[in-house]
Short mmCIF file of C-alpha atoms in Angstrom, two decimals:
data_model
loop_
_atom_site.label_atom_id
_atom_site.label_comp_id
_atom_site.label_asym_id
_atom_site.label_seq_id
_atom_site.Cartn_x
_atom_site.Cartn_y
_atom_site.Cartn_z
CA MET N 1 22.09 4.25 4.80
CA GLU N 2 20.95 1.43 7.51
CA SER N 3 20.42 -1.84 5.63
CA LEU N 4 17.28 -3.06 5.77
CA GLU N 5 17.59 -5.08 9.17
CA ALA N 6 19.17 -2.09 11.42
CA GLU N 7 15.88 -0.10 10.15
CA LEU N 8 13.99 -3.12 10.78
CA GLU N 9 15.06 -3.43 14.46
CA ARG N 10 14.24 0.22 14.64
CA ALA N 11 10.62 -0.08 13.67
CA ARG N 12 10.27 -2.97 16.33
CA ALA N 13 11.36 -0.98 18.78
CA LEU N 14 9.19 2.10 18.40
CA ASP N 15 7.74 3.62 21.05
CA THR N 16 3.55 3.98 20.40
CA ASP N 17 2.90 5.99 23.15
CA ALA N 18 5.52 8.41 21.59
CA LEU N 19 3.87 7.62 17.90
CA ALA N 20 0.49 8.53 19.51
CA ASP N 21 1.76 11.76 20.42
CA ALA N 22 2.76 12.87 17.56
CA VAL N 23 -0.61 12.12 15.57
CA GLU N 24 -2.53 13.63 18.47
CA SER N 25 -0.54 17.02 18.39
CA ILE N 26 -0.65 16.96 14.06
CA GLY N 27 -4.46 15.97 14.78
CA PHE N 28 -7.12 14.24 12.28
CA GLU N 29 -10.48 13.45 11.52
CA CYS N 30 -11.40 11.66 8.42
CA THR N 31 -13.69 14.02 6.84
CA ARG N 32 -14.77 11.09 3.65
CA CYS N 33 -13.78 13.15 0.77
CA GLY N 34 -12.61 10.69 -1.06
CA ALA N 35 -9.39 11.96 -1.95
CA CYS N 36 -6.87 9.17 -0.87
CA CYS N 37 -8.95 6.81 -2.55
CA LYS N 38 -9.02 8.47 -6.14
CA ALA N 39 -7.16 8.90 -9.11
CA THR N 40 -4.74 11.73 -9.16
CA ASP N 41 -3.88 14.71 -11.58
CA GLY N 42 -1.12 14.02 -13.42
CA ASP N 43 1.56 15.77 -15.38
CA ASP N 44 -0.01 13.31 -18.29
CA GLY N 45 -3.42 13.46 -16.95
CA GLU N 46 -5.20 11.18 -14.12
CA GLU N 47 -3.18 8.92 -12.51
CA PRO N 48 -5.03 5.82 -11.04
CA HIS N 49 -4.76 5.29 -7.21
CA THR N 50 -1.76 3.83 -6.03
CA ALA N 51 -1.61 1.93 -2.48
CA THR N 52 1.01 -0.62 -1.29
CA VAL N 53 -0.88 -4.26 -0.09
CA PHE N 54 0.87 -7.20 0.97
CA PRO N 55 0.18 -10.53 -0.24
CA ASP N 56 -1.52 -11.74 3.18
CA GLU N 57 -3.48 -8.81 2.90
CA ILE N 58 -4.87 -9.64 -0.86
CA ARG N 59 -6.09 -13.02 0.32
CA ASP N 60 -7.50 -11.41 3.37
CA LEU N 61 -9.43 -9.13 1.20
CA GLN N 62 -10.28 -12.01 -1.01
CA ASP N 63 -11.73 -14.24 1.62
CA ALA N 64 -13.87 -11.32 2.93
CA GLY N 65 -15.36 -11.11 -0.57
CA ASP N 66 -14.48 -13.88 -2.65
CA TYR N 67 -12.79 -12.02 -4.73
CA ASP N 68 -10.70 -13.17 -7.40
CA PHE N 69 -6.80 -12.29 -6.96
CA ARG N 70 -6.95 -9.76 -9.58
CA ASP N 71 -10.67 -8.39 -8.53
CA VAL N 72 -8.36 -7.23 -5.25
CA ALA N 73 -4.59 -6.57 -6.39
CA ARG N 74 -2.49 -5.46 -9.50
CA PRO N 75 1.26 -5.10 -10.25
CA MET N 76 2.34 -2.27 -8.98
CA PRO N 77 3.08 -0.02 -12.21
CA TYR N 78 6.68 1.03 -11.28
CA GLY N 79 8.86 -0.05 -14.07
CA LEU N 80 6.76 -1.44 -16.49
CA THR N 81 6.33 -0.77 -19.87
CA GLU N 82 3.12 -0.21 -22.45
CA GLY N 83 3.07 -2.39 -25.24
CA ASP N 84 0.95 -3.74 -27.91
CA ASP N 85 -0.21 -6.21 -25.53
CA GLY N 86 -0.27 -4.26 -22.58
CA PRO N 87 1.56 -3.72 -19.64
CA ALA N 88 5.08 -5.86 -19.53
CA GLY N 89 8.23 -6.53 -17.54
CA GLU N 90 9.38 -6.72 -13.70
CA THR N 91 8.09 -4.64 -11.09
CA PHE N 92 8.11 -4.83 -7.36
CA GLU N 93 5.27 -5.12 -5.08
CA TRP N 94 1.25 -5.06 -5.12
CA ALA N 95 -1.21 -1.99 -5.28
CA LEU N 96 -4.93 -2.57 -4.98
CA GLN N 97 -6.82 -2.63 -7.95
CA THR N 98 -8.44 0.10 -9.84
CA ASP N 99 -11.98 0.61 -11.53
CA ALA N 100 -12.24 2.06 -14.74
CA CYS N 101 -11.46 5.71 -13.70
CA GLY N 102 -8.56 4.66 -12.03
CA ASP N 103 -10.47 5.14 -8.15
CA CYS N 104 -9.62 2.46 -5.56
CA ALA N 105 -11.68 -0.65 -6.96
CA PHE N 106 -13.07 -0.82 -3.34
CA TYR N 107 -13.98 2.70 -3.36
CA ALA N 108 -18.18 4.00 -3.04
CA GLU N 109 -20.02 7.19 -3.10
CA SER N 110 -23.06 8.92 -2.03
CA ASP N 111 -24.18 12.20 -1.54
CA GLY N 112 -20.62 13.45 -1.50
CA GLU N 113 -19.11 11.65 0.85
CA GLY N 114 -16.60 8.61 -0.17
CA ALA N 115 -16.66 5.26 1.47
CA CYS N 116 -14.59 2.21 1.68
CA THR N 117 -16.38 -0.86 0.94
CA VAL N 118 -14.02 -2.99 2.61
CA HIS N 119 -13.60 -0.67 5.54
CA ASP N 120 -13.07 -3.45 8.39
CA ASP N 121 -10.37 -5.47 6.01
CA ARG N 122 -8.46 -2.30 4.49
CA PRO N 123 -4.91 -2.86 4.36
CA LEU N 124 -2.72 -1.33 6.57
CA ILE N 125 -1.60 2.05 4.41
CA CYS N 126 -5.52 2.94 3.77
CA ARG N 127 -5.79 2.20 8.15
CA THR N 128 -2.61 4.31 8.41
CA TYR N 129 -3.73 7.68 5.79
CA PRO N 130 -2.70 9.97 5.74
CA PHE N 131 0.39 9.35 8.00
CA SER N 132 3.59 7.41 7.84
CA VAL N 133 6.84 7.02 9.64
CA ALA N 134 10.25 8.31 9.39
CA LEU N 135 12.06 5.23 8.52
CA GLY N 136 14.47 4.29 5.46
CA GLY N 137 13.08 1.26 3.90
CA THR N 138 9.04 1.98 4.59
CA SER N 139 6.75 3.63 1.94
CA GLN N 140 4.80 6.70 1.53
CA PRO N 141 1.54 7.36 1.06
CA MET N 142 -0.06 9.56 -1.49
CA GLY N 143 0.16 13.44 -1.19
CA GLU N 144 3.18 15.64 -0.27
CA THR N 145 4.35 15.57 3.23
CA VAL N 146 3.17 18.66 5.09
CA ASP N 147 3.60 18.42 8.79
CA SER N 148 5.77 16.42 11.05
CA ALA N 149 6.34 15.50 15.13
CA GLY N 150 8.94 13.05 15.91
CA MET N 151 8.74 10.00 14.12
CA VAL N 152 5.49 10.89 12.64
CA ARG N 153 5.37 12.66 8.74
CA ALA N 154 1.51 13.62 7.75
CA HIS N 155 0.44 13.84 4.36
CA GLU N 156 -1.67 16.42 2.20
CA CYS N 157 -5.11 15.40 3.60
CA GLU N 158 -7.92 17.82 4.79
CA GLY N 159 -8.36 16.25 7.48
CA LEU N 160 -5.69 16.79 9.27
CA GLY N 161 -5.74 19.25 12.08
CA ARG N 162 -8.85 18.23 13.49
CA ASP N 163 -9.39 16.96 16.86
CA ILE N 164 -8.56 13.28 17.82
CA SER N 165 -9.33 11.27 20.41
CA ARG N 166 -6.69 10.00 22.35
CA ALA N 167 -7.90 6.46 21.98
CA GLU N 168 -7.98 7.06 18.20
CA ALA N 169 -4.72 8.27 18.06
CA GLU N 170 -3.12 5.52 20.15
CA GLU N 171 -5.28 2.75 17.47
CA LEU N 172 -3.71 5.32 14.66
CA ALA N 173 -0.53 4.96 16.01
CA ALA N 174 -0.54 1.47 16.72
CA ALA N 175 -1.02 0.49 12.96
CA LEU N 176 1.35 2.99 11.98
CA LYS N 177 3.93 0.72 13.85
CA GLU N 178 2.57 -2.32 12.56
CA ARG N 179 2.56 -1.39 9.00
CA ALA N 180 6.71 0.08 9.68
CA VAL N 181 7.39 -3.50 10.41
CA ARG N 182 5.49 -5.00 8.12
CA GLU N 183 7.04 -2.70 5.61
CA LEU N 184 10.38 -3.63 6.26
CA GLU N 185 10.04 -7.46 6.98
CA GLU N 186 8.45 -7.27 2.84
CA ALA N 187 11.55 -5.54 1.79
CA VAL N 188 13.90 -8.15 3.41
CA GLY N 189 11.69 -10.86 1.99
CA VAL N 190 11.67 -9.20 -1.60
CA ARG N 191 15.13 -9.01 -1.79
CA ASP N 192 16.15 -12.55 -0.23
CA ASN N 193 13.29 -14.31 -2.65
CA TYR N 194 14.50 -12.20 -5.45
CA GLU N 195 15.16 -14.33 -8.67
CA SER N 196 16.20 -12.17 -12.03
CA VAL N 197 13.89 -13.45 -14.85
CA SER N 198 13.29 -12.32 -18.70
CA PRO N 199 9.91 -11.63 -18.74
CA GLY N 200 8.87 -12.34 -22.42
CA PRO N 201 6.74 -9.95 -24.63
CA GLY N 202 3.40 -9.18 -22.95
CA GLU N 203 4.56 -10.82 -19.80
CA VAL N 204 4.45 -8.88 -16.38
CA VAL N 205 6.35 -10.25 -13.02
CA VAL N 206 6.16 -9.27 -9.66
CA HIS N 207 8.56 -9.71 -7.23
CA ASP N 208 7.29 -9.56 -3.34
CA SER N 209 8.19 -11.26 -0.28
CA GLU N 210 6.79 -15.09 -1.75
CA GLY N 211 8.73 -14.62 -4.51
CA ALA N 212 7.99 -13.65 -8.56
CA LYS N 213 4.61 -14.32 -9.39
CA ARG N 214 2.22 -13.58 -12.77
CA ALA N 215 0.00 -10.61 -12.92
CA ASP N 216 -3.09 -13.29 -11.39
CA GLY N 217 -1.06 -13.95 -8.43
CA THR N 218 0.15 -17.18 -9.06
CA PRO N 219 4.02 -18.49 -9.01
CA TYR N 220 6.27 -17.44 -11.97
CA THR N 221 7.78 -20.13 -14.00
CA ALA N 222 9.23 -18.76 -17.34
CA GLY N 223 7.73 -20.16 -21.05
CA ASN N 224 4.46 -21.32 -19.45
CA ASP N 225 1.13 -20.52 -20.39
CA GLY N 226 -0.71 -18.14 -18.07
CA ASP N 227 -2.16 -15.46 -18.82
CA SER N 228 0.75 -12.29 -18.07
CA ARG N 229 -1.97 -9.50 -18.40
#
């Protein structure tokens, strides 16, 4: 397996024209169905929407809408255990916050059409859905891979296969490259800044590229009295 640094160099060397060609050949037009923003059916019932968001994207969304940290993001659920006091343990990275139904907190629906209430400030994973780049160390959005062209993978979405303009394909390609680079930079940062901790009962610790944090985004210090849930 290639090192994260090697994959990062590959991401930085991606040809956006080639990515745009791939996107154009697959085709895409958003139908505003909202499927990519909603909870999904899982083996154990509804699974909350999970979309990775970078620390600086969280701050950008906070600034854009005067939101509290927890209005925007929640700990990535993978690796956490559910106890009497709620989730606990260690996890890596952040996910966009969800509402009581498990849908993205920024998703709104009217007359059967979905809309993003922070569209201009939405994270890169939302800007690039339903596409990803086939590089190790990068994340895949929700949905199985159903098509591919060159380095580009397309994930389940009813908007695939529709005509897309060259300008829109180029915009998506630029965002795809930026996301691949950012994901790998974040992965390197997480690795380099990781310090093992021992969360207490009911404590959640999130490791991101800026270090260990509590669920409210504040730096984690063992034994402090912050609200960890």
